[in-house]
Amino acid sequence: MSTATSVTYDNVHAASLRLIGKVQRTPLLESALLNAWLGQRILFKAECMQTTGAFKIRGATNYLCHLEENDALPKKIVANSSGNHAQAVAYAASLYNIPTTIYSTENISAVKAAATRGYGAELSLFPTRTEADEAVKTAAQAAETVWIPPFNHPDIIAGQGTAALEGLQDAGQVDAVFAPCGGGGLLSGTLLATRELQPNAKVIGAEPLNANDAARSLQSGSIERLHGIPDTLADGAATPAVGELTFPLLQQLDDFYEVDETQIAYWTQWLQHLLKLHVEPTSAMSMAAVAAWALDSTPGQTAMVILSGGNISQASMSKIWQTDYLLQPPKLAR
């Protein structure tokens, strides 16, 4: 698999044109009660309402649309994913009737695995993400086969950035934009869109403390990897490492937060309650960063949060609700 050396806002804009009529233009939602608690206006770009239940469809569809433009569609597609990218690739490939195999870990969310198979893809499962990643590299060497990576490709980053592009077009002026970080594709695309459309807005990321490879990479100045399968509710952000394309963009962020498991469960419950949406933990994780920003900022500002997805297994839901955090409203004292 080859990639270009960089990705720019022009790539994001081109992707937005390709995706018209192919993906949902998801709405911006807000909670008056949450706004009152935080003293800020918080807008949520609801990618959990996307066709496959997550933003990943944007990158996968943009990738194939770009290949189609160049008359380069393959005979076979392979991809590696913990779930949402798997569904996205399977769905996008089904639009072109291209056979697809997804390489993932044995602990893949049951609901994401079922949806992936439902879109017509085969699943090949391995004990660890590293083994799955190595297997897809081997499979991608077959003739007339294309590997659609989960984040480390210009077409993927550009496609994911269209979520923020749409949100910023619809929101008007915002003071900060938040997105979760796994491999960094969504957050990188969000940065590119925000810097172009609203250069004065801060761009802030969040990842699980238990899967903090991006935070450690930003601290050390070089890409760090996770060892083993991280124990986190935010399975969509359990990527072993960020990519060589996403990392330089992540280094341009205004702030970055590591979120513990209690906060991930806490905000998953509260967002589901306040927005009446099925929000997955990776999406809700950013709210810990939003709350910290809100308390440190002058009241009356506006933030946009990318709700990355809403695909949650029953097992994850059980863990999220082991403790009921809705008994008292959030305590957010200045």
Tab-separated table of C-alpha atoms in Angstrom:
chain	number	residue	atom	x	y	z
A	1	MET	CA	0.000	0.000	0.000
A	2	SER	CA	1.398	3.395	-0.960
A	3	THR	CA	0.361	6.751	0.443
A	4	ALA	CA	1.054	10.335	-0.432
A	5	THR	CA	3.328	12.271	1.880
A	6	SER	CA	0.726	14.782	3.027
A	7	VAL	CA	-2.946	15.657	3.134
A	8	THR	CA	-4.437	19.152	3.032
A	9	TYR	CA	-7.753	20.923	3.347
A	10	ASP	CA	-8.098	20.747	-0.438
A	11	ASN	CA	-8.310	16.960	-0.066
A	12	VAL	CA	-11.057	17.346	2.547
A	13	HIS	CA	-13.019	19.708	0.299
A	14	ALA	CA	-12.673	17.362	-2.678
A	15	ALA	CA	-13.909	14.505	-0.484
A	16	SER	CA	-16.934	16.540	0.596
A	17	LEU	CA	-17.964	16.917	-3.053
A	18	ARG	CA	-17.501	13.195	-3.770
A	19	LEU	CA	-19.629	12.215	-0.784
A	20	ILE	CA	-22.684	14.312	-1.634
A	21	GLY	CA	-25.588	11.866	-1.864
A	22	LYS	CA	-23.397	8.933	-0.775
A	23	VAL	CA	-23.275	9.499	2.999
A	24	GLN	CA	-25.680	11.143	5.396
A	25	ARG	CA	-25.261	14.826	6.217
A	26	THR	CA	-25.752	14.266	9.930
A	27	PRO	CA	-27.418	16.907	12.118
A	28	LEU	CA	-26.077	19.159	14.854
A	29	LEU	CA	-27.825	18.595	18.182
A	30	GLU	CA	-27.617	20.257	21.584
A	31	SER	CA	-28.974	19.986	25.115
A	32	ALA	CA	-30.278	23.139	26.814
A	33	LEU	CA	-29.728	21.489	30.193
A	34	LEU	CA	-26.104	20.614	29.434
A	35	ASN	CA	-25.491	24.131	28.115
A	36	ALA	CA	-26.829	25.568	31.367
A	37	TRP	CA	-24.648	23.279	33.478
A	38	LEU	CA	-21.474	24.079	31.526
A	39	GLY	CA	-22.152	27.763	30.900
A	40	GLN	CA	-21.235	27.161	27.248
A	41	ARG	CA	-23.117	26.135	24.117
A	42	ILE	CA	-22.174	22.600	23.065
A	43	LEU	CA	-23.116	21.410	19.576
A	44	PHE	CA	-22.912	17.704	18.757
A	45	LYS	CA	-22.221	16.497	15.207
A	46	ALA	CA	-24.216	13.261	15.430
A	47	GLU	CA	-22.220	10.764	13.363
A	48	CYS	CA	-23.928	8.055	15.422
A	49	MET	CA	-26.856	8.716	13.056
A	50	GLN	CA	-24.697	7.942	10.005
A	51	THR	CA	-25.680	5.059	7.682
A	52	THR	CA	-23.364	2.536	9.351
A	53	GLY	CA	-23.654	4.165	12.765
A	54	ALA	CA	-20.267	5.892	12.673
A	55	PHE	CA	-18.114	8.451	10.829
A	56	LYS	CA	-15.902	5.760	9.301
A	57	ILE	CA	-18.129	5.426	6.251
A	58	ARG	CA	-16.848	8.820	5.094
A	59	GLY	CA	-13.234	7.721	4.695
A	60	ALA	CA	-13.999	4.311	3.201
A	61	THR	CA	-16.452	5.724	0.674
A	62	ASN	CA	-14.121	8.564	-0.294
A	63	TYR	CA	-11.328	6.040	-0.856
A	64	LEU	CA	-13.410	3.975	-3.283
A	65	CYS	CA	-14.919	7.006	-4.996
A	66	HIS	CA	-11.422	8.319	-5.672
A	67	LEU	CA	-10.400	4.946	-7.120
A	68	GLU	CA	-13.499	4.965	-9.322
A	69	GLU	CA	-12.609	8.442	-10.618
A	70	ASN	CA	-9.261	7.026	-11.716
A	71	ASP	CA	-10.779	3.833	-13.183
A	72	ALA	CA	-8.837	1.838	-10.598
A	73	LEU	CA	-11.450	-0.143	-8.658
A	74	PRO	CA	-9.979	-3.496	-7.492
A	75	LYS	CA	-11.241	-7.079	-7.734
A	76	LYS	CA	-10.818	-7.618	-3.964
A	77	ILE	CA	-10.741	-5.380	-0.887
A	78	VAL	CA	-9.093	-6.070	2.455
A	79	ALA	CA	-9.063	-3.957	5.606
A	80	ASN	CA	-8.086	-4.115	9.278
A	81	SER	CA	-10.410	-2.759	11.950
A	82	SER	CA	-11.761	-3.085	15.485
A	83	GLY	CA	-15.286	-2.566	14.241
A	84	ASN	CA	-16.576	0.724	12.831
A	85	HIS	CA	-14.091	0.840	9.944
A	86	ALA	CA	-14.933	-2.802	9.224
A	87	GLN	CA	-18.597	-1.933	8.783
A	88	ALA	CA	-17.752	1.119	6.709
A	89	VAL	CA	-15.508	-0.773	4.295
A	90	ALA	CA	-17.981	-3.642	4.042
A	91	TYR	CA	-20.823	-1.231	3.246
A	92	ALA	CA	-18.823	0.869	0.763
A	93	ALA	CA	-17.524	-2.251	-0.999
A	94	SER	CA	-21.066	-3.625	-1.253
A	95	LEU	CA	-22.036	-0.562	-3.303
A	96	TYR	CA	-19.532	-1.731	-5.927
A	97	ASN	CA	-20.124	-5.488	-5.425
A	98	ILE	CA	-16.461	-6.038	-4.542
A	99	PRO	CA	-15.641	-9.074	-2.325
A	100	THR	CA	-14.147	-7.946	0.985
A	101	THR	CA	-12.300	-9.525	3.904
A	102	ILE	CA	-11.842	-7.713	7.216
A	103	TYR	CA	-8.969	-8.606	9.558
A	104	SER	CA	-9.681	-7.922	13.220
A	105	THR	CA	-9.223	-9.192	16.780
A	106	GLU	CA	-11.196	-11.907	18.493
A	107	ASN	CA	-12.536	-9.361	20.995
A	108	ILE	CA	-14.275	-7.319	18.287
A	109	SER	CA	-17.633	-5.981	19.463
A	110	ALA	CA	-20.302	-8.580	18.673
A	111	VAL	CA	-22.669	-5.972	17.234
A	112	LYS	CA	-19.937	-4.574	14.970
A	113	ALA	CA	-18.948	-8.063	13.823
A	114	ALA	CA	-22.557	-8.934	12.996
A	115	ALA	CA	-23.059	-5.721	11.056
A	116	THR	CA	-19.837	-6.267	9.108
A	117	ARG	CA	-20.953	-9.725	8.031
A	118	GLY	CA	-24.415	-8.333	7.318
A	119	TYR	CA	-22.923	-5.982	4.731
A	120	GLY	CA	-21.408	-8.985	2.969
A	121	ALA	CA	-17.790	-9.020	4.189
A	122	GLU	CA	-15.867	-11.973	5.597
A	123	LEU	CA	-14.159	-11.636	8.990
A	124	SER	CA	-10.739	-13.088	9.738
A	125	LEU	CA	-10.039	-12.851	13.487
A	126	PHE	CA	-6.766	-12.949	15.431
A	127	PRO	CA	-5.785	-12.865	19.126
A	128	THR	CA	-4.135	-9.419	18.868
A	129	ARG	CA	-4.426	-6.279	16.749
A	130	THR	CA	-0.767	-6.606	15.769
A	131	GLU	CA	-1.385	-10.067	14.289
A	132	ALA	CA	-4.435	-8.806	12.400
A	133	ASP	CA	-2.441	-5.869	11.048
A	134	GLU	CA	0.333	-8.162	9.835
A	135	ALA	CA	-2.179	-10.497	8.183
A	136	VAL	CA	-3.820	-7.707	6.221
A	137	LYS	CA	-0.433	-6.555	4.945
A	138	THR	CA	0.174	-10.037	3.547
A	139	ALA	CA	-3.309	-10.263	2.024
A	140	ALA	CA	-2.898	-6.860	0.361
A	141	GLN	CA	-0.001	-8.223	-1.734
A	142	ALA	CA	-2.369	-10.397	-3.785
A	143	ALA	CA	-3.065	-9.350	-7.365
A	144	GLU	CA	-5.830	-6.778	-7.972
A	145	THR	CA	-6.345	-6.341	-4.228
A	146	VAL	CA	-6.643	-2.997	-2.444
A	147	TRP	CA	-6.101	-2.477	1.274
A	148	ILE	CA	-8.285	0.254	2.721
A	149	PRO	CA	-6.491	1.254	5.946
A	150	PRO	CA	-8.421	2.568	8.959
A	151	PHE	CA	-6.715	5.958	9.205
A	152	ASN	CA	-3.246	6.287	7.696
A	153	HIS	CA	-4.078	7.355	4.126
A	154	PRO	CA	-4.856	10.778	2.607
A	155	ASP	CA	-8.231	9.649	1.250
A	156	ILE	CA	-9.250	8.277	4.658
A	157	ILE	CA	-8.154	11.389	6.569
A	158	ALA	CA	-9.838	13.632	4.002
A	159	GLY	CA	-13.061	11.654	4.110
A	160	GLN	CA	-13.191	11.707	7.908
A	161	GLY	CA	-12.559	15.454	7.862
A	162	THR	CA	-15.833	16.013	6.025
A	163	ALA	CA	-17.736	15.471	9.293
A	164	ALA	CA	-16.124	18.568	10.805
A	165	LEU	CA	-16.410	20.455	7.492
A	166	GLU	CA	-20.177	19.905	7.435
A	167	GLY	CA	-20.534	20.692	11.112
A	168	LEU	CA	-18.624	23.945	10.844
A	169	GLN	CA	-20.656	24.989	7.808
A	170	ASP	CA	-23.859	24.395	9.768
A	171	ALA	CA	-22.753	25.698	13.168
A	172	GLY	CA	-21.553	29.190	12.376
A	173	GLN	CA	-18.771	30.523	14.578
A	174	VAL	CA	-17.366	28.154	17.186
A	175	ASP	CA	-14.577	28.595	19.718
A	176	ALA	CA	-13.432	24.985	20.016
A	177	VAL	CA	-13.841	21.658	18.217
A	178	PHE	CA	-13.450	18.286	19.942
A	179	ALA	CA	-12.959	14.780	18.550
A	180	PRO	CA	-11.763	11.417	19.904
A	181	CYS	CA	-8.448	9.908	18.861
A	182	GLY	CA	-7.731	6.307	17.942
A	183	GLY	CA	-5.379	6.200	14.962
A	184	GLY	CA	-5.906	9.918	14.444
A	185	GLY	CA	-7.773	9.965	11.123
A	186	LEU	CA	-10.895	11.725	12.390
A	187	LEU	CA	-8.959	14.140	14.579
A	188	SER	CA	-6.484	14.946	11.778
A	189	GLY	CA	-9.272	15.605	9.290
A	190	THR	CA	-11.063	17.695	11.908
A	191	LEU	CA	-7.922	19.779	12.389
A	192	LEU	CA	-7.564	20.404	8.640
A	193	ALA	CA	-11.196	21.456	8.235
A	194	THR	CA	-11.166	23.689	11.311
A	195	ARG	CA	-7.875	25.433	10.541
A	196	GLU	CA	-9.215	26.379	7.101
A	197	LEU	CA	-12.817	27.266	7.929
A	198	GLN	CA	-12.426	28.694	11.442
A	199	PRO	CA	-8.724	29.270	12.113
A	200	ASN	CA	-9.312	30.930	15.489
A	201	ALA	CA	-11.100	27.900	16.939
A	202	LYS	CA	-9.141	25.517	19.139
A	203	VAL	CA	-8.958	21.859	18.120
A	204	ILE	CA	-8.793	19.455	21.055
A	205	GLY	CA	-8.484	15.673	21.160
A	206	ALA	CA	-9.139	12.955	23.723
A	207	GLU	CA	-8.204	9.312	24.113
A	208	PRO	CA	-8.540	6.656	26.849
A	209	LEU	CA	-5.949	6.813	29.618
A	210	ASN	CA	-5.739	3.023	29.295
A	211	ALA	CA	-4.855	3.328	25.594
A	212	ASN	CA	-2.788	6.518	25.655
A	213	ASP	CA	-0.322	5.890	22.834
A	214	ALA	CA	-1.174	9.224	21.167
A	215	ALA	CA	-0.646	11.206	24.373
A	216	ARG	CA	2.688	9.492	24.960
A	217	SER	CA	3.653	10.108	21.337
A	218	LEU	CA	2.844	13.805	21.639
A	219	GLN	CA	4.910	14.004	24.811
A	220	SER	CA	7.931	12.159	23.418
A	221	GLY	CA	7.835	13.652	19.919
A	222	SER	CA	7.856	10.246	18.209
A	223	ILE	CA	5.236	7.570	17.594
A	224	GLU	CA	4.747	5.267	20.604
A	225	ARG	CA	2.907	1.936	20.476
A	226	LEU	CA	0.617	0.124	22.863
A	227	HIS	CA	1.668	-3.335	24.021
A	228	GLY	CA	-1.140	-5.864	24.212
A	229	ILE	CA	-4.887	-5.236	24.079
A	230	PRO	CA	-5.824	-2.204	26.190
A	231	ASP	CA	-8.611	-2.569	28.758
A	232	THR	CA	-10.933	0.272	27.801
A	233	LEU	CA	-14.633	0.809	27.175
A	234	ALA	CA	-13.664	3.032	24.230
A	235	ASP	CA	-12.840	0.167	21.877
A	236	GLY	CA	-12.883	2.492	18.875
A	237	ALA	CA	-9.844	4.281	20.301
A	238	ALA	CA	-7.826	1.163	21.142
A	239	THR	CA	-5.572	1.438	18.070
A	240	PRO	CA	-1.972	0.334	18.802
A	241	ALA	CA	-0.419	3.523	17.392
A	242	VAL	CA	-1.150	6.619	15.361
A	243	GLY	CA	0.110	6.815	11.771
A	244	GLU	CA	3.022	8.597	10.129
A	245	LEU	CA	0.488	10.753	8.253
A	246	THR	CA	-1.746	11.529	11.223
A	247	PHE	CA	0.976	12.175	13.794
A	248	PRO	CA	2.323	15.449	12.304
A	249	LEU	CA	-1.243	16.766	12.222
A	250	LEU	CA	-1.914	15.683	15.802
A	251	GLN	CA	1.166	17.622	16.836
A	252	GLN	CA	-0.652	20.793	15.745
A	253	LEU	CA	-3.539	20.311	18.200
A	254	ASP	CA	-4.248	22.989	20.787
A	255	ASP	CA	-4.789	20.486	23.606
A	256	PHE	CA	-5.136	16.772	24.264
A	257	TYR	CA	-6.744	14.872	27.150
A	258	GLU	CA	-6.383	11.380	28.577
A	259	VAL	CA	-9.705	10.131	29.970
A	260	ASP	CA	-10.102	7.444	32.632
A	261	GLU	CA	-12.676	4.668	32.413
A	262	THR	CA	-14.986	6.179	35.033
A	263	GLN	CA	-15.286	9.387	33.021
A	264	ILE	CA	-15.882	7.423	29.820
A	265	ALA	CA	-18.775	5.507	31.403
A	266	TYR	CA	-20.064	8.655	33.114
A	267	TRP	CA	-20.344	10.728	29.955
A	268	THR	CA	-21.691	7.828	27.885
A	269	GLN	CA	-24.611	7.599	30.298
A	270	TRP	CA	-25.187	11.340	30.421
A	271	LEU	CA	-25.044	11.922	26.656
A	272	GLN	CA	-27.396	9.039	26.008
A	273	HIS	CA	-29.763	10.540	28.583
A	274	LEU	CA	-29.490	14.184	27.501
A	275	LEU	CA	-29.448	13.715	23.725
A	276	LYS	CA	-31.648	10.593	23.588
A	277	LEU	CA	-29.100	9.009	21.274
A	278	HIS	CA	-27.331	5.655	21.277
A	279	VAL	CA	-23.808	7.032	21.786
A	280	GLU	CA	-20.806	4.717	22.042
A	281	PRO	CA	-18.093	5.260	24.688
A	282	THR	CA	-15.474	6.453	22.187
A	283	SER	CA	-17.834	9.281	21.208
A	284	ALA	CA	-18.717	10.253	24.759
A	285	MET	CA	-15.082	10.260	25.877
A	286	SER	CA	-14.515	13.724	24.391
A	287	MET	CA	-16.980	15.203	26.903
A	288	ALA	CA	-14.388	14.917	29.665
A	289	ALA	CA	-12.210	17.275	27.616
A	290	VAL	CA	-15.204	19.526	26.893
A	291	ALA	CA	-16.025	19.814	30.596
A	292	ALA	CA	-12.432	20.772	31.439
A	293	TRP	CA	-12.371	23.345	28.627
A	294	ALA	CA	-15.740	24.768	29.694
A	295	LEU	CA	-14.581	25.357	33.262
A	296	ASP	CA	-11.362	27.052	32.113
A	297	SER	CA	-13.033	29.266	29.484
A	298	THR	CA	-15.025	32.475	29.619
A	299	PRO	CA	-18.752	31.586	29.766
A	300	GLY	CA	-20.885	31.961	26.665
A	301	GLN	CA	-18.600	30.294	24.132
A	302	THR	CA	-19.540	27.614	21.611
A	303	ALA	CA	-17.935	24.226	21.074
A	304	MET	CA	-18.608	21.501	18.523
A	305	VAL	CA	-18.123	17.859	19.451
A	306	ILE	CA	-17.847	15.092	16.865
A	307	LEU	CA	-19.951	12.188	18.162
A	308	SER	CA	-18.055	9.548	16.252
A	309	GLY	CA	-20.433	6.592	16.506
A	310	GLY	CA	-23.223	4.711	18.207
A	311	ASN	CA	-22.461	0.999	17.816
A	312	ILE	CA	-22.390	-0.626	21.263
A	313	SER	CA	-22.495	-4.303	22.182
A	314	GLN	CA	-24.614	-5.627	25.031
A	315	ALA	CA	-21.438	-6.548	26.915
A	316	SER	CA	-20.153	-2.979	26.713
A	317	MET	CA	-23.516	-1.586	27.773
A	318	SER	CA	-23.463	-3.813	30.842
A	319	LYS	CA	-20.045	-2.471	31.834
A	320	ILE	CA	-21.120	1.118	31.228
A	321	TRP	CA	-24.118	0.717	33.536
A	322	GLN	CA	-22.420	-1.134	36.382
A	323	THR	CA	-22.723	2.158	38.258
A	324	ASP	CA	-25.632	4.541	37.717
A	325	TYR	CA	-24.181	8.028	37.231
A	326	LEU	CA	-27.529	9.668	36.514
A	327	LEU	CA	-28.600	9.894	40.157
A	328	GLN	CA	-27.095	13.385	40.454
A	329	PRO	CA	-26.419	15.980	37.768
A	330	PRO	CA	-22.795	16.700	36.849
A	331	LYS	CA	-20.980	18.720	39.471
A	332	LEU	CA	-19.180	21.353	37.441
A	333	ALA	CA	-18.257	24.110	39.870
A	334	ARG	CA	-16.064	26.993	38.788
